Amino acid sequence: MTLIGWIQIALFCAVILVLTKPLGGYMTRVFNGERTLLSPVLRPVEAGIYWLSGVDAKREQHWLSYTVGMLLLQVVGLVFLYSLLRLQDVLPLNPQGQSAVASDLAFNTAVSFVTNTNWQNYGGESTLSYFSQMLGLTVQNFLSAATGIALAVALIRGFARSSMRTLGNFWVDLTRVTLYVLLPIAVVFTLLLIWQGMPQTLGAYVDASTLEGAKQSIAVGPVASQVAIKMLGTNGGGFFNANAAHPFENPTALSNFVQMLSIFTIGAALTNVFGRMVGNPRQGWAILAVMGVLFVAGVAITYWAEASGTTTLQALGLSGGNMEGKETRFGIVASALFAVITTAASCGAVNAMHDSFTALGGMIPLINMQLGEIIVGGVGAGLYGMLVFVVLAIFVAGLMVGRTPEYVGKKIEAREVKMAMLAILVLPLMYLGWTAVAVVLPSAVASMANAGPHGFSEVLYAFTSATGNNGSAFGGLTGNTFFYNLTLALSMLVGRFFMIVPAMAMAGSLVEKKSIAASSGTLPTTGGLFVGLVIGVILIIGGLTFFPALALGPIVEHLAMISGNLF
Amino acid sequence: MLNQLRPAIVVFVVLAAITGLAYPLAMTGIGGAIFPAQAAGSLIEKDGKVIGSSLMGQEFKGDTYFHGRPSATTGTDPQDATKTVPQPYNAVNSMGSNLGPTSKAPSDRIEEDAEKLKAENPSMPVPVELVTTSASGLDPHISPEAALFQLPRVAKARGLPEDRVRALVSANTEGRLLGLLGEPRVNVLALNLALDAAK
């Protein structure tokens, strides 16, 4: 670990903190339907969409119809993307002549992008046409992100409104987020990425003859426009197989820094939106503080583990840390930082191969995902995931002092706690359950690339990542098999929608409650005590759920490594 | 529920047209106009022929060139299309080794490579990135130390004074952005082109 490394980490945190408030303010205006700088250009487009689709922008929806609308959009997106992948061989913009995607892989990929997971069982440059990348993946990058943000805003309204029945209009929230928030930032971001060296062309792959006279075919494509929204929307599905480690998908230190920022910016700003909408910005900062503490702890451990290197490297006297699966231009610190960011948020883009991380360095990404990706988290998903934990923490605190728990003026009662528990319990059921199935199926075991505990970690990581809608991988696992394509797709669907529906039900029940003023008996939810309480609840619930599985994977692997056992 | 079917389809179609066609095509047009070289892939031409991309690593094996990092990319066996064989720096199939810290395979490979490098230049410690595969298998860079490590070999093979080669290495060394971000690095292809030009 070096001083310059820590300065890079500190700089990252500082820029996120600086961006949180102004972006939170802008997004609040967008969700409230107020006029913004971009309104003169975008208002007519927005009005046109409502007119064409027959949406009455002034009519708000009950939680159930908000949720049904959201689910219908997912079905349309899924059918469209699946068809597109199956038909890409006869569709335009396919200069490499990629063939139609096989049915199980197309299903897995369609689910993966609709659920904002972006798990890659496909290799971008070797499987997909430019048309599929643009009209298939890029569209879902926008819409799945916009869906997550819309849902988070609906839940925020549940807390913020008093004695009402409606949570807003899904179609309006979706359209506004896409047009006013995601699209403008993506345009500026794309140009910056192209400037840094990211290709943006519809031309075919380039054939080069190298200095030593060999042939090298170089994959290019409309990369920058897809990558900008991939990061901003915490999607993470790469244009190329190697994702953000590929020199075209992340050419420079600057492109890397901005990509890291873009993963966290909107998620962090949503905590500010929450604070503003419930009428006390400090409520938002308290939530961001919970996220910040867990984040910095994770970065410190991963950075330390990767900088220490492996016993093999240490025995040979090779200093400089564990550079296996890392790029020279990023080095140890930017790779470790990126890994923690991408799994804390549900992004899943990688600029280094997590499979080659040290046991403890790779365990932190795994833990980040198993906690439910609430450390800033996916755009929208992170906030509603965190609010679920907050409800639980408040409930535990209420039990301790024997009072009905309250949060931002709303009484937390049986229905909210039941919904919170449902959302929290479904995740481990998927990732632990399927991991257990996979490790006893010989055909599934055959997909592991590494022997010993690391192979187990690969499988656990895959199902954790799919359930958490993250999408990063211990990439050695051969996931493109019938078993994994199907079970991972199922994990992604359950992980996304069994989180969303209970959260929306909670929003529906909260919005009908009357907001009550804080009294002397109310637990203040803006101070250090509250922050500590939420962190405690997250770690206890998380720890009890997945510690046994971690003991079989990364923990035993670390012990094997320091005692010199190789597999 | 049916009353939401129309918005589901129409909103999807319109937003798909905006985000999936208008946006990427506009970006392709604007990006290509403002930054034509980068948008096309930062290609390097020599005598009218493309010899590579300044961002893309390529394989160097001869003693007269600086070598990049080990690459774990694979490709289809030219003899047998059903088989996959190692093809370093295959720029249409990026990947890392994905081997973990307790895996025997990389450990053996690293030990073997480190022995070879020690024999090549016993005067300096072996730089770690010369024995570890990169994440993409296409890493265009090595650290300045890794370039200096190879310097005696290259200078000898080319019959150039070491100081002359050292000057080329430092001329091709990029520092951290603003002294803060990223790691110091040397672009292997750029350095080798400079070497060829120095003849």
Short mmCIF file of C-alpha atoms in Angstrom, two decimals, chain A residues 4 7-8 49 51-55 61 65 68-69 72-73 76-77 80 125 134-135 138-140 142-143 171 174 178 183 186-187 190-191 194-195 197-202 205-206 208-212 216-220 225 228 240-242 245-248 251 253-254 257 310 312-313 316 318-319 321 323-331 333 352-353 355-359 450 454 475-476 557 561 565-567, chain B residues 1 4-12 14-16 18-21 23-25 27-28 30-31 34-35 38-43 46 49-53 55-62 65 69 89 91-104 106-107 109-111 114 118 126-129 131-143 176-177 179-185 189 192-193 196:
data_model
loop_
_atom_site.label_atom_id
_atom_site.label_comp_id
_atom_site.label_asym_id
_atom_site.label_seq_id
_atom_site.Cartn_x
_atom_site.Cartn_y
_atom_site.Cartn_z
CA ILE A 4 -0.39 7.81 -3.55
CA ILE A 7 -4.74 9.63 -2.02
CA GLN A 8 -6.48 8.15 -5.11
CA ILE A 49 -44.40 10.04 -25.57
CA TRP A 51 -49.64 11.42 -26.17
CA LEU A 52 -48.59 8.41 -28.25
CA SER A 53 -48.90 5.96 -25.38
CA GLY A 54 -52.11 7.36 -23.97
CA VAL A 55 -50.60 8.09 -20.57
CA GLN A 61 -51.05 5.20 -9.54
CA SER A 65 -50.84 -0.64 -10.65
CA VAL A 68 -47.98 -4.00 -12.68
CA GLY A 69 -46.98 -1.32 -15.19
CA LEU A 72 -45.36 -5.31 -18.06
CA LEU A 73 -42.49 -3.21 -19.32
CA VAL A 76 -42.01 -6.43 -23.29
CA GLY A 77 -38.28 -5.80 -22.89
CA PHE A 80 -37.91 -7.96 -27.53
CA GLU A 125 -16.84 -9.23 -29.43
CA MET A 134 -27.16 -1.01 -29.60
CA LEU A 135 -30.84 -1.79 -29.87
CA THR A 138 -27.91 -0.36 -24.72
CA VAL A 139 -31.70 0.03 -24.56
CA GLN A 140 -31.96 -2.29 -21.56
CA PHE A 142 -31.17 2.64 -19.98
CA LEU A 143 -34.52 1.09 -19.14
CA TRP A 171 -44.60 5.79 -17.01
CA LEU A 174 -39.57 6.15 -16.18
CA THR A 178 -34.46 8.36 -18.96
CA LEU A 183 -29.54 10.46 -21.49
CA ALA A 186 -24.59 9.63 -21.10
CA VAL A 187 -24.11 11.97 -24.08
CA THR A 190 -19.68 9.22 -24.28
CA LEU A 191 -17.79 12.11 -25.84
CA ILE A 194 -14.20 8.72 -27.15
CA TRP A 195 -11.71 11.51 -26.50
CA GLY A 197 -9.59 6.56 -26.95
CA MET A 198 -12.75 4.49 -26.82
CA PRO A 199 -13.86 3.44 -30.32
CA GLN A 200 -17.27 4.54 -31.62
CA THR A 201 -17.64 3.18 -35.12
CA LEU A 202 -19.90 0.91 -37.12
CA TYR A 205 -12.99 -5.35 -37.14
CA VAL A 206 -9.57 -4.12 -38.31
CA ALA A 208 -3.41 -5.36 -38.70
CA SER A 209 -0.03 -6.87 -39.47
CA THR A 210 2.10 -6.45 -36.37
CA LEU A 211 5.67 -5.23 -36.15
CA GLU A 212 6.87 -8.82 -36.02
CA GLN A 216 -3.82 -9.32 -35.50
CA SER A 217 -7.53 -8.80 -35.96
CA ILE A 218 -8.73 -5.97 -33.72
CA ALA A 219 -12.34 -5.84 -32.55
CA VAL A 220 -13.91 -2.36 -32.60
CA SER A 225 -22.14 4.93 -26.30
CA ALA A 228 -21.32 5.32 -20.86
CA PHE A 240 -16.00 -6.82 -24.87
CA ASN A 241 -15.47 -10.04 -23.01
CA ALA A 242 -12.81 -8.55 -20.72
CA ALA A 245 -10.16 -4.25 -18.37
CA HIS A 246 -10.14 -4.21 -22.19
CA PRO A 247 -7.93 -1.35 -23.43
CA PHE A 248 -10.75 -0.12 -25.71
CA PRO A 251 -8.15 3.17 -22.22
CA ALA A 253 -6.33 6.33 -15.94
CA LEU A 254 -8.79 9.19 -16.52
CA PHE A 257 -11.52 7.29 -12.70
CA THR A 310 0.13 -14.29 -3.11
CA THR A 312 3.81 -17.83 -4.74
CA LEU A 313 4.87 -14.30 -5.63
CA LEU A 316 9.95 -15.74 -5.44
CA LEU A 318 8.45 -10.61 -6.58
CA SER A 319 7.21 -7.39 -5.06
CA GLY A 321 1.46 -7.11 -5.31
CA MET A 323 -0.72 -8.40 -10.66
CA GLU A 324 -2.20 -11.61 -12.09
CA GLY A 325 -5.38 -10.55 -13.91
CA LYS A 326 -4.69 -6.83 -13.52
CA GLU A 327 -3.76 -4.17 -16.07
CA THR A 328 -0.54 -2.13 -15.84
CA ARG A 329 -2.25 1.24 -16.33
CA PHE A 330 -4.50 0.68 -13.29
CA GLY A 331 -2.11 -1.18 -11.01
CA VAL A 333 -4.97 0.37 -6.10
CA ALA A 352 -9.38 -6.65 -13.25
CA MET A 353 -10.24 -10.33 -13.06
CA ASP A 355 -11.15 -14.72 -10.10
CA SER A 356 -7.42 -14.05 -9.83
CA PHE A 357 -7.68 -11.86 -6.71
CA THR A 358 -6.21 -13.19 -3.48
CA ALA A 359 -8.67 -15.14 -1.32
CA ASN A 450 -9.95 -23.81 -10.38
CA HIS A 454 -11.44 -21.60 -5.11
CA GLY A 475 -14.82 -15.54 -14.77
CA GLY A 476 -13.10 -18.91 -14.88
CA GLU A 557 -8.53 -20.82 0.74
CA MET A 561 -2.52 -20.22 0.75
CA ASN A 565 -1.11 -25.61 -0.14
CA LEU A 566 -1.83 -25.46 -3.86
CA PHE A 567 -4.58 -27.28 -5.75
CA MET B 1 -53.95 -4.30 -16.27
CA GLN B 4 -51.24 -0.51 -19.21
CA LEU B 5 -50.37 -2.74 -22.15
CA ARG B 6 -50.45 0.14 -24.59
CA PRO B 7 -48.07 2.34 -22.56
CA ALA B 8 -45.81 -0.70 -21.99
CA ILE B 9 -45.44 -1.27 -25.71
CA VAL B 10 -45.46 2.33 -26.93
CA VAL B 11 -43.17 3.74 -24.25
CA PHE B 12 -40.79 0.85 -24.85
CA VAL B 14 -40.17 5.12 -28.40
CA LEU B 15 -37.53 4.96 -25.69
CA ALA B 16 -35.81 2.09 -27.53
CA ILE B 18 -34.21 7.12 -28.75
CA THR B 19 -31.68 5.22 -26.63
CA GLY B 20 -30.89 2.33 -28.97
CA LEU B 21 -30.78 4.04 -32.36
CA TYR B 23 -28.33 8.06 -29.28
CA PRO B 24 -25.64 5.60 -30.46
CA LEU B 25 -25.89 6.73 -34.09
CA MET B 27 -22.66 9.60 -30.92
CA THR B 28 -21.04 7.72 -33.80
CA ILE B 30 -20.42 13.38 -33.58
CA GLY B 31 -17.61 11.31 -32.07
CA ILE B 34 -14.62 15.50 -33.41
CA PHE B 35 -12.26 12.63 -32.57
CA GLN B 38 -9.93 7.68 -31.43
CA ALA B 39 -13.39 6.72 -32.73
CA ALA B 40 -11.80 4.43 -35.31
CA GLY B 41 -9.68 2.63 -32.70
CA SER B 42 -6.48 4.72 -32.46
CA LEU B 43 -4.96 2.81 -35.36
CA LYS B 46 3.02 2.52 -41.48
CA LYS B 49 -0.78 -0.46 -43.82
CA VAL B 50 -2.36 -0.79 -40.39
CA ILE B 51 0.23 -2.23 -38.02
CA GLY B 52 -1.89 -2.12 -34.88
CA SER B 53 -3.59 0.20 -32.43
CA LEU B 55 -4.13 1.11 -27.26
CA MET B 56 -3.84 -2.56 -28.11
CA GLY B 57 -1.00 -4.76 -26.96
CA GLN B 58 0.55 -7.08 -29.54
CA GLU B 59 2.84 -10.03 -29.19
CA PHE B 60 6.62 -9.51 -29.30
CA LYS B 61 8.90 -12.51 -29.15
CA GLY B 62 12.21 -11.47 -30.76
CA TYR B 65 11.95 -5.81 -29.29
CA ARG B 69 3.10 -8.99 -20.49
CA TYR B 89 -2.87 -11.02 -27.78
CA ALA B 91 -7.77 -8.94 -29.99
CA VAL B 92 -11.08 -10.53 -30.92
CA ASN B 93 -11.28 -12.66 -27.76
CA SER B 94 -10.13 -10.70 -24.72
CA MET B 95 -9.71 -12.60 -21.45
CA GLY B 96 -7.58 -13.16 -18.39
CA SER B 97 -6.27 -16.44 -17.02
CA ASN B 98 -8.93 -16.46 -14.28
CA LEU B 99 -6.62 -18.64 -12.21
CA GLY B 100 -6.76 -18.13 -8.48
CA PRO B 101 -4.12 -17.63 -5.81
CA THR B 102 -4.03 -21.30 -4.76
CA SER B 103 -4.12 -22.73 -8.27
CA LYS B 104 -1.09 -24.84 -9.20
CA PRO B 106 -0.18 -20.19 -12.62
CA SER B 107 2.12 -20.87 -9.73
CA ARG B 109 4.12 -20.91 -14.83
CA ILE B 110 5.22 -17.94 -12.71
CA GLU B 111 8.13 -19.89 -11.19
CA ALA B 114 10.78 -15.95 -13.24
CA LYS B 118 16.49 -14.07 -13.81
CA VAL B 126 12.19 -9.52 -11.78
CA PRO B 127 9.24 -7.10 -12.27
CA VAL B 128 5.99 -8.76 -11.22
CA GLU B 129 4.00 -7.85 -14.31
CA VAL B 131 5.35 -12.99 -15.04
CA THR B 132 1.64 -12.32 -14.49
CA THR B 133 -1.02 -12.33 -17.22
CA SER B 134 -3.03 -9.15 -17.67
CA ALA B 135 -6.80 -8.95 -17.15
CA SER B 136 -7.64 -8.43 -20.81
CA GLY B 137 -4.73 -10.36 -22.30
CA LEU B 138 -4.25 -7.22 -24.42
CA ASP B 139 -2.42 -4.95 -21.98
CA PRO B 140 -0.49 -2.45 -24.13
CA HIS B 141 1.75 -1.37 -21.24
CA ILE B 142 4.54 -2.51 -18.96
CA SER B 143 5.98 -0.62 -16.01
CA ARG B 176 0.45 9.45 -13.45
CA LEU B 177 -2.26 11.84 -14.58
CA GLY B 179 0.79 13.09 -10.59
CA LEU B 180 -2.12 11.21 -8.97
CA LEU B 181 -4.15 8.83 -11.09
CA GLY B 182 -3.10 5.56 -12.66
CA GLU B 183 0.38 4.02 -12.66
CA PRO B 184 3.58 5.01 -14.50
CA ARG B 185 3.79 2.95 -17.68
CA LEU B 189 4.31 -0.84 -29.24
CA ASN B 192 9.32 -0.59 -30.25
CA LEU B 193 8.31 1.75 -33.08
CA ASP B 196 12.83 0.84 -35.24
#
